[in-house]
């Protein structure tokens, strides 16, 4: 599986935007970039995914670099409920179907 | 549909006992996954089913572990002769087979082996 690299932890102030980076320099042309988050004592929750173009949904935005070797998850206005571990995962389009989680980024929101 | 349900939420068992966990996926989803998560780590893949067929098993899934998905609906994960190292959160997820959909995870079953 192609590997992703994320900072272990980040802090952000409440009501400020948050930019969570992810490096994936060995991404292949058919790998999708997926983001999940895990709140304390819960299972992971799907956030967003994309292939080449930037993506927006009600939870977040995903900005993908032109060479696809990095991406950024953007939370436009962080709330205390966004405190979680955020995982950036590459998912192969064919064959290897499973999600392979790393250790993610632990996001702390400061009131 | 209320999402992916897992039962029980917590299980404490003595070393050497057998345990079985149940997962009820979202009914329209044809894929079902089992993961295991220990403290401070991300979830680790164990196995997955497409309908009733078990398509992949991780090498983490020793011969003490077995999973089934009869009739392509709910799934069970059994651990025989539990060991203290089996203590973890066991997570179930379901999805459509298309890349255009994410996984929906349950809240997990926390197993403690004493």
PDB file of C-alpha atoms in Angstrom:
ATOM      1  CA  UNK A   1       0.000   0.000   0.000  1.00  0.00           C
ATOM      2  CA  UNK A   2       1.207   3.491  -0.792  1.00  0.00           C
ATOM      3  CA  UNK A   3       2.097   5.327   2.406  1.00  0.00           C
ATOM      4  CA  UNK A   4       0.891   8.648   3.808  1.00  0.00           C
ATOM      5  CA  UNK A   5       2.680  10.943   6.253  1.00  0.00           C
ATOM      6  CA  UNK A   6       0.789  13.189   8.669  1.00  0.00           C
ATOM      7  CA  UNK A   7       1.846  15.275  11.673  1.00  0.00           C
ATOM      8  CA  UNK A   8       1.207  13.459  14.934  1.00  0.00           C
ATOM      9  CA  UNK A   9      -0.735  16.341  16.428  1.00  0.00           C
ATOM     10  CA  UNK A  10      -2.064  19.822  15.735  1.00  0.00           C
ATOM     11  CA  UNK A  11      -3.857  22.488  17.712  1.00  0.00           C
ATOM     12  CA  UNK A  12      -6.293  25.079  16.482  1.00  0.00           C
ATOM     13  CA  UNK A  13      -8.466  27.756  18.027  1.00  0.00           C
ATOM     14  CA  UNK A  14     -12.204  27.345  18.041  1.00  0.00           C
ATOM     15  CA  UNK A  15     -14.013  29.067  15.166  1.00  0.00           C
ATOM     16  CA  UNK A  16     -10.781  29.311  13.149  1.00  0.00           C
ATOM     17  CA  UNK A  17     -10.080  27.382   9.931  1.00  0.00           C
ATOM     18  CA  UNK A  18      -7.926  24.270  10.240  1.00  0.00           C
ATOM     19  CA  UNK A  19      -5.620  22.913   7.550  1.00  0.00           C
ATOM     20  CA  UNK A  20      -4.559  19.301   8.080  1.00  0.00           C
ATOM     21  CA  UNK A  21      -1.711  18.265   5.754  1.00  0.00           C
ATOM     22  CA  UNK A  22      -0.947  14.852   4.300  1.00  0.00           C
ATOM     23  CA  UNK A  23       2.027  13.803   2.163  1.00  0.00           C
ATOM     24  CA  UNK A  24       1.729  10.850  -0.188  1.00  0.00           C
ATOM     25  CA  UNK A  25       4.689  11.062  -2.530  1.00  0.00           C
ATOM     26  CA  UNK A  26       4.350   7.446  -3.744  1.00  0.00           C
ATOM     27  CA  UNK A  27       0.703   7.762  -4.772  1.00  0.00           C
ATOM     28  CA  UNK A  28      -0.198   5.939  -7.975  1.00  0.00           C
ATOM     29  CA  UNK A  29      -2.371   7.345 -10.697  1.00  0.00           C
ATOM     30  CA  UNK A  30      -5.427   5.312  -9.671  1.00  0.00           C
ATOM     31  CA  UNK A  31      -5.242   5.847  -5.890  1.00  0.00           C
ATOM     32  CA  UNK A  32      -8.054   7.817  -4.296  1.00  0.00           C
ATOM     33  CA  UNK A  33      -7.302  10.044  -1.291  1.00  0.00           C
ATOM     34  CA  UNK A  34      -9.675   9.374   1.594  1.00  0.00           C
ATOM     35  CA  UNK A  35     -10.026  11.181   4.912  1.00  0.00           C
ATOM     36  CA  UNK A  36     -11.653   9.739   8.004  1.00  0.00           C
ATOM     37  CA  UNK A  37     -11.858  11.026  11.535  1.00  0.00           C
ATOM     38  CA  UNK A  38     -12.307   9.254  14.831  1.00  0.00           C
ATOM     39  CA  UNK A  39     -13.864  10.931  17.829  1.00  0.00           C
ATOM     40  CA  UNK A  40     -13.104   9.547  21.290  1.00  0.00           C
ATOM     41  CA  UNK A  41     -14.763   6.185  21.991  1.00  0.00           C
ATOM     42  CA  UNK A  42     -16.291   5.965  18.513  1.00  0.00           C
ATOM     43  CA  UNK A  43     -15.523   4.203  15.269  1.00  0.00           C
ATOM     44  CA  UNK A  44     -13.948   6.160  12.407  1.00  0.00           C
ATOM     45  CA  UNK A  45     -16.234   8.426  10.400  1.00  0.00           C
ATOM     46  CA  UNK A  46     -15.910   9.112   6.671  1.00  0.00           C
ATOM     47  CA  UNK A  47     -15.141  12.766   5.953  1.00  0.00           C
ATOM     48  CA  UNK A  48     -14.320  13.209   2.272  1.00  0.00           C
ATOM     49  CA  UNK A  49     -12.422  11.704  -0.645  1.00  0.00           C
ATOM     50  CA  UNK A  50     -11.079  12.749  -4.027  1.00  0.00           C
ATOM     51  CA  UNK A  51      -8.919  11.723  -6.955  1.00  0.00           C
ATOM     52  CA  UNK A  52      -7.516  14.799  -8.702  1.00  0.00           C
ATOM     53  CA  UNK A  53      -9.837  17.766  -8.281  1.00  0.00           C
ATOM     54  CA  UNK A  54     -10.574  19.659  -5.090  1.00  0.00           C
ATOM     55  CA  UNK A  55     -13.729  18.467  -3.359  1.00  0.00           C
ATOM     56  CA  UNK A  56     -16.201  20.117  -1.013  1.00  0.00           C
ATOM     57  CA  UNK A  57     -18.936  18.653   1.142  1.00  0.00           C
ATOM     58  CA  UNK A  58     -20.886  19.700   4.203  1.00  0.00           C
ATOM     59  CA  UNK A  59     -18.139  18.547   6.546  1.00  0.00           C
ATOM     60  CA  UNK A  60     -14.935  19.773   4.930  1.00  0.00           C
ATOM     61  CA  UNK A  61     -12.964  20.599   1.797  1.00  0.00           C
ATOM     62  CA  UNK A  62     -10.157  18.567   0.274  1.00  0.00           C
ATOM     63  CA  UNK A  63      -7.418  20.385  -1.603  1.00  0.00           C
ATOM     64  CA  UNK A  64      -5.237  18.111  -3.752  1.00  0.00           C
ATOM     65  CA  UNK A  65      -1.869  19.291  -5.073  1.00  0.00           C
ATOM     66  CA  UNK A  66      -1.465  19.347  -8.828  1.00  0.00           C
ATOM     67  CA  UNK A  67       1.144  16.548  -8.714  1.00  0.00           C
ATOM     68  CA  UNK A  68      -1.086  14.650  -6.221  1.00  0.00           C
ATOM     69  CA  UNK A  69       1.845  14.093  -3.880  1.00  0.00           C
ATOM     70  CA  UNK A  70       0.137  15.948  -1.075  1.00  0.00           C
ATOM     71  CA  UNK A  71      -3.316  16.998   0.042  1.00  0.00           C
ATOM     72  CA  UNK A  72      -4.902  19.160   2.715  1.00  0.00           C
ATOM     73  CA  UNK A  73      -8.120  18.645   4.611  1.00  0.00           C
ATOM     74  CA  UNK A  74      -9.724  21.985   5.428  1.00  0.00           C
ATOM     75  CA  UNK A  75     -12.206  22.477   8.230  1.00  0.00           C
ATOM     76  CA  UNK A  76     -13.587  25.927   7.560  1.00  0.00           C
ATOM     77  CA  UNK A  77     -14.612  26.830  11.089  1.00  0.00           C
ATOM     78  CA  UNK A  78     -13.484  24.449  13.794  1.00  0.00           C
ATOM     79  CA  UNK A  79     -15.741  23.633  16.705  1.00  0.00           C
ATOM     80  CA  UNK A  80     -14.996  21.672  19.860  1.00  0.00           C
ATOM     81  CA  UNK A  81     -16.785  18.714  18.265  1.00  0.00           C
ATOM     82  CA  UNK A  82     -14.096  18.557  15.586  1.00  0.00           C
ATOM     83  CA  UNK A  83     -11.512  17.407  18.130  1.00  0.00           C
ATOM     84  CA  UNK A  84     -10.575  13.964  16.839  1.00  0.00           C
ATOM     85  CA  UNK A  85      -7.880  11.885  15.184  1.00  0.00           C
ATOM     86  CA  UNK A  86      -7.854  12.536  11.433  1.00  0.00           C
ATOM     87  CA  UNK A  87      -6.619   9.834   9.073  1.00  0.00           C
ATOM     88  CA  UNK A  88      -5.442  10.383   5.502  1.00  0.00           C
ATOM     89  CA  UNK A  89      -5.602   7.116   3.535  1.00  0.00           C
ATOM     90  CA  UNK A  90      -4.831   6.114  -0.039  1.00  0.00           C
ATOM     91  CA  UNK A  91      -7.317   3.627  -1.438  1.00  0.00           C
ATOM     92  CA  UNK A  92      -6.490   1.699  -4.587  1.00  0.00           C
ATOM     93  CA  UNK A  93      -9.136   1.862  -7.276  1.00  0.00           C
ATOM     94  CA  UNK A  94      -8.658  -1.734  -8.293  1.00  0.00           C
ATOM     95  CA  UNK A  95      -7.686  -4.889  -6.487  1.00  0.00           C
ATOM     96  CA  UNK A  96      -6.567  -3.890  -2.996  1.00  0.00           C
ATOM     97  CA  UNK A  97      -9.905  -2.737  -1.654  1.00  0.00           C
ATOM     98  CA  UNK A  98      -9.281  -2.257   2.041  1.00  0.00           C
ATOM     99  CA  UNK A  99      -8.493   0.973   3.834  1.00  0.00           C
ATOM    100  CA  UNK A 100      -5.097   0.905   5.550  1.00  0.00           C
ATOM    101  CA  UNK A 101      -4.983   3.330   8.479  1.00  0.00           C
ATOM    102  CA  UNK A 102      -1.847   4.991   9.825  1.00  0.00           C
ATOM    103  CA  UNK A 103      -1.673   6.740  13.201  1.00  0.00           C
ATOM    104  CA  UNK A 104      -3.286   9.960  11.945  1.00  0.00           C
ATOM    105  CA  UNK A 105      -3.196  13.510  13.283  1.00  0.00           C
ATOM    106  CA  UNK A 106      -4.681  14.222  16.689  1.00  0.00           C
ATOM    107  CA  UNK A 107      -6.458  17.578  16.412  1.00  0.00           C
ATOM    108  CA  UNK A 108      -7.019  19.566  19.590  1.00  0.00           C
ATOM    109  CA  UNK A 109      -9.408  22.515  19.515  1.00  0.00           C
ATOM    110  CA  UNK A 110      -8.689  25.294  21.963  1.00  0.00           C
ATOM    111  CA  UNK A 111     -11.796  27.131  23.234  1.00  0.00           C
TER     112      UNK A 111
ATOM    113  CA  UNK B   1     -31.551   2.363   8.764  1.00  0.00           C
ATOM    114  CA  UNK B   2     -29.641   3.469  11.847  1.00  0.00           C
ATOM    115  CA  UNK B   3     -26.151   2.630  10.621  1.00  0.00           C
ATOM    116  CA  UNK B   4     -23.789  -0.195  11.517  1.00  0.00           C
ATOM    117  CA  UNK B   5     -24.623  -1.932  14.799  1.00  0.00           C
ATOM    118  CA  UNK B   6     -22.203  -3.963  16.862  1.00  0.00           C
ATOM    119  CA  UNK B   7     -22.999  -6.177  19.797  1.00  0.00           C
ATOM    120  CA  UNK B   8     -21.922  -6.285  22.553  1.00  0.00           C
ATOM    121  CA  UNK B   9     -20.332  -2.890  23.178  1.00  0.00           C
ATOM    122  CA  UNK B  10     -18.082  -4.291  25.871  1.00  0.00           C
ATOM    123  CA  UNK B  11     -16.928  -7.804  26.674  1.00  0.00           C
ATOM    124  CA  UNK B  12     -14.736  -8.966  29.543  1.00  0.00           C
ATOM    125  CA  UNK B  13     -13.606 -12.554  29.339  1.00  0.00           C
ATOM    126  CA  UNK B  14     -11.127 -14.831  31.032  1.00  0.00           C
ATOM    127  CA  UNK B  15      -8.077 -15.982  29.140  1.00  0.00           C
ATOM    128  CA  UNK B  16      -8.794 -19.190  27.280  1.00  0.00           C
ATOM    129  CA  UNK B  17     -12.507 -18.560  26.786  1.00  0.00           C
ATOM    130  CA  UNK B  18     -14.167 -18.181  23.397  1.00  0.00           C
ATOM    131  CA  UNK B  19     -15.977 -14.980  22.445  1.00  0.00           C
ATOM    132  CA  UNK B  20     -18.224 -14.044  19.535  1.00  0.00           C
ATOM    133  CA  UNK B  21     -19.074 -10.561  18.288  1.00  0.00           C
ATOM    134  CA  UNK B  22     -21.888  -9.617  15.967  1.00  0.00           C
ATOM    135  CA  UNK B  23     -22.082  -6.887  13.340  1.00  0.00           C
ATOM    136  CA  UNK B  24     -25.231  -5.746  11.536  1.00  0.00           C
ATOM    137  CA  UNK B  25     -24.241  -3.647   8.509  1.00  0.00           C
ATOM    138  CA  UNK B  26     -26.294  -1.122   6.575  1.00  0.00           C
ATOM    139  CA  UNK B  27     -28.678  -3.364   4.687  1.00  0.00           C
ATOM    140  CA  UNK B  28     -27.941  -2.003   1.203  1.00  0.00           C
ATOM    141  CA  UNK B  29     -24.163  -2.422   1.581  1.00  0.00           C
ATOM    142  CA  UNK B  30     -22.613  -5.481  -0.027  1.00  0.00           C
ATOM    143  CA  UNK B  31     -19.194  -5.149   1.610  1.00  0.00           C
ATOM    144  CA  UNK B  32     -18.440  -5.784   5.276  1.00  0.00           C
ATOM    145  CA  UNK B  33     -15.073  -5.269   6.991  1.00  0.00           C
ATOM    146  CA  UNK B  34     -13.596  -6.181  10.365  1.00  0.00           C
ATOM    147  CA  UNK B  35     -10.806  -4.139  11.953  1.00  0.00           C
ATOM    148  CA  UNK B  36      -8.992  -4.261  15.277  1.00  0.00           C
ATOM    149  CA  UNK B  37      -7.698  -1.202  17.110  1.00  0.00           C
ATOM    150  CA  UNK B  38      -5.378  -1.002  20.108  1.00  0.00           C
ATOM    151  CA  UNK B  39      -4.738   2.109  22.176  1.00  0.00           C
ATOM    152  CA  UNK B  40      -2.925   4.861  20.331  1.00  0.00           C
ATOM    153  CA  UNK B  41      -2.927   3.042  16.997  1.00  0.00           C
ATOM    154  CA  UNK B  42      -5.063   3.305  13.903  1.00  0.00           C
ATOM    155  CA  UNK B  43      -7.448   0.474  13.047  1.00  0.00           C
ATOM    156  CA  UNK B  44      -5.801  -2.639  11.562  1.00  0.00           C
ATOM    157  CA  UNK B  45      -7.548  -4.590   8.829  1.00  0.00           C
ATOM    158  CA  UNK B  46      -8.580  -8.152   9.692  1.00  0.00           C
ATOM    159  CA  UNK B  47     -10.873  -9.386   6.923  1.00  0.00           C
ATOM    160  CA  UNK B  48     -13.622  -8.401   4.527  1.00  0.00           C
ATOM    161  CA  UNK B  49     -16.629  -9.921   2.792  1.00  0.00           C
ATOM    162  CA  UNK B  50     -18.407  -9.129  -0.407  1.00  0.00           C
ATOM    163  CA  UNK B  51     -21.896 -10.477   0.134  1.00  0.00           C
ATOM    164  CA  UNK B  52     -21.298 -13.865   1.789  1.00  0.00           C
ATOM    165  CA  UNK B  53     -17.848 -14.466   0.292  1.00  0.00           C
ATOM    166  CA  UNK B  54     -14.787 -13.779   2.453  1.00  0.00           C
ATOM    167  CA  UNK B  55     -12.412 -12.180  -0.052  1.00  0.00           C
ATOM    168  CA  UNK B  56      -9.360 -11.282   2.000  1.00  0.00           C
ATOM    169  CA  UNK B  57      -7.873 -12.152   5.387  1.00  0.00           C
ATOM    170  CA  UNK B  58      -4.973 -10.389   7.056  1.00  0.00           C
ATOM    171  CA  UNK B  59      -2.069 -12.397   8.437  1.00  0.00           C
ATOM    172  CA  UNK B  60      -3.149 -10.848  11.767  1.00  0.00           C
ATOM    173  CA  UNK B  61      -6.143 -13.190  11.612  1.00  0.00           C
ATOM    174  CA  UNK B  62      -4.615 -16.259  13.251  1.00  0.00           C
ATOM    175  CA  UNK B  63      -6.315 -19.635  13.186  1.00  0.00           C
ATOM    176  CA  UNK B  64      -7.993 -18.739  16.499  1.00  0.00           C
ATOM    177  CA  UNK B  65     -10.022 -16.111  14.648  1.00  0.00           C
ATOM    178  CA  UNK B  66     -12.895 -16.912  12.332  1.00  0.00           C
ATOM    179  CA  UNK B  67     -15.430 -14.684  10.642  1.00  0.00           C
ATOM    180  CA  UNK B  68     -18.621 -15.526   8.840  1.00  0.00           C
ATOM    181  CA  UNK B  69     -21.287 -13.649   6.957  1.00  0.00           C
ATOM    182  CA  UNK B  70     -24.084 -16.109   6.282  1.00  0.00           C
ATOM    183  CA  UNK B  71     -26.515 -15.037   3.565  1.00  0.00           C
ATOM    184  CA  UNK B  72     -24.571 -11.826   3.074  1.00  0.00           C
ATOM    185  CA  UNK B  73     -26.320 -10.016   5.906  1.00  0.00           C
ATOM    186  CA  UNK B  74     -24.951  -9.813   9.465  1.00  0.00           C
ATOM    187  CA  UNK B  75     -21.473 -11.048  10.328  1.00  0.00           C
ATOM    188  CA  UNK B  76     -19.885 -12.718  13.338  1.00  0.00           C
ATOM    189  CA  UNK B  77     -16.278 -12.669  14.474  1.00  0.00           C
ATOM    190  CA  UNK B  78     -15.255 -15.463  16.826  1.00  0.00           C
ATOM    191  CA  UNK B  79     -12.052 -15.640  18.820  1.00  0.00           C
ATOM    192  CA  UNK B  80     -11.209 -19.013  20.312  1.00  0.00           C
ATOM    193  CA  UNK B  81      -8.929 -19.549  23.306  1.00  0.00           C
ATOM    194  CA  UNK B  82      -8.571 -15.825  23.940  1.00  0.00           C
ATOM    195  CA  UNK B  83      -5.220 -14.396  24.988  1.00  0.00           C
ATOM    196  CA  UNK B  84      -4.423 -11.136  26.769  1.00  0.00           C
ATOM    197  CA  UNK B  85      -2.981  -9.810  23.516  1.00  0.00           C
ATOM    198  CA  UNK B  86      -6.447 -10.054  21.976  1.00  0.00           C
ATOM    199  CA  UNK B  87      -7.625  -7.177  24.159  1.00  0.00           C
ATOM    200  CA  UNK B  88      -8.609  -4.417  21.733  1.00  0.00           C
ATOM    201  CA  UNK B  89     -11.500  -2.605  20.109  1.00  0.00           C
ATOM    202  CA  UNK B  90     -13.034  -4.671  17.301  1.00  0.00           C
ATOM    203  CA  UNK B  91     -14.606  -2.485  14.638  1.00  0.00           C
ATOM    204  CA  UNK B  92     -17.001  -3.453  11.876  1.00  0.00           C
ATOM    205  CA  UNK B  93     -17.655  -1.352   8.789  1.00  0.00           C
ATOM    206  CA  UNK B  94     -19.804  -1.699   5.700  1.00  0.00           C
ATOM    207  CA  UNK B  95     -19.828  -0.044   2.294  1.00  0.00           C
ATOM    208  CA  UNK B  96     -20.873  -0.291  -1.307  1.00  0.00           C
ATOM    209  CA  UNK B  97     -18.204  -1.786  -3.532  1.00  0.00           C
ATOM    210  CA  UNK B  98     -17.775   1.444  -5.517  1.00  0.00           C
ATOM    211  CA  UNK B  99     -14.908   3.840  -4.796  1.00  0.00           C
ATOM    212  CA  UNK B 100     -17.432   6.656  -4.743  1.00  0.00           C
ATOM    213  CA  UNK B 101     -18.621   5.715  -1.279  1.00  0.00           C
ATOM    214  CA  UNK B 102     -16.898   5.707   2.066  1.00  0.00           C
ATOM    215  CA  UNK B 103     -17.063   3.109   4.781  1.00  0.00           C
ATOM    216  CA  UNK B 104     -19.596   3.391   7.603  1.00  0.00           C
ATOM    217  CA  UNK B 105     -18.149   2.119  10.861  1.00  0.00           C
ATOM    218  CA  UNK B 106     -19.925   0.860  13.941  1.00  0.00           C
ATOM    219  CA  UNK B 107     -18.986   1.999  17.422  1.00  0.00           C
ATOM    220  CA  UNK B 108     -17.031  -1.178  18.051  1.00  0.00           C
ATOM    221  CA  UNK B 109     -16.845  -3.941  20.638  1.00  0.00           C
ATOM    222  CA  UNK B 110     -14.225  -3.427  23.329  1.00  0.00           C
ATOM    223  CA  UNK B 111     -12.750  -6.749  24.398  1.00  0.00           C
ATOM    224  CA  UNK B 112     -10.802  -7.101  27.640  1.00  0.00           C
ATOM    225  CA  UNK B 113      -9.133 -10.442  28.336  1.00  0.00           C
ATOM    226  CA  UNK B 114      -8.214 -10.934  31.994  1.00  0.00           C
TER     227      UNK B 114
END
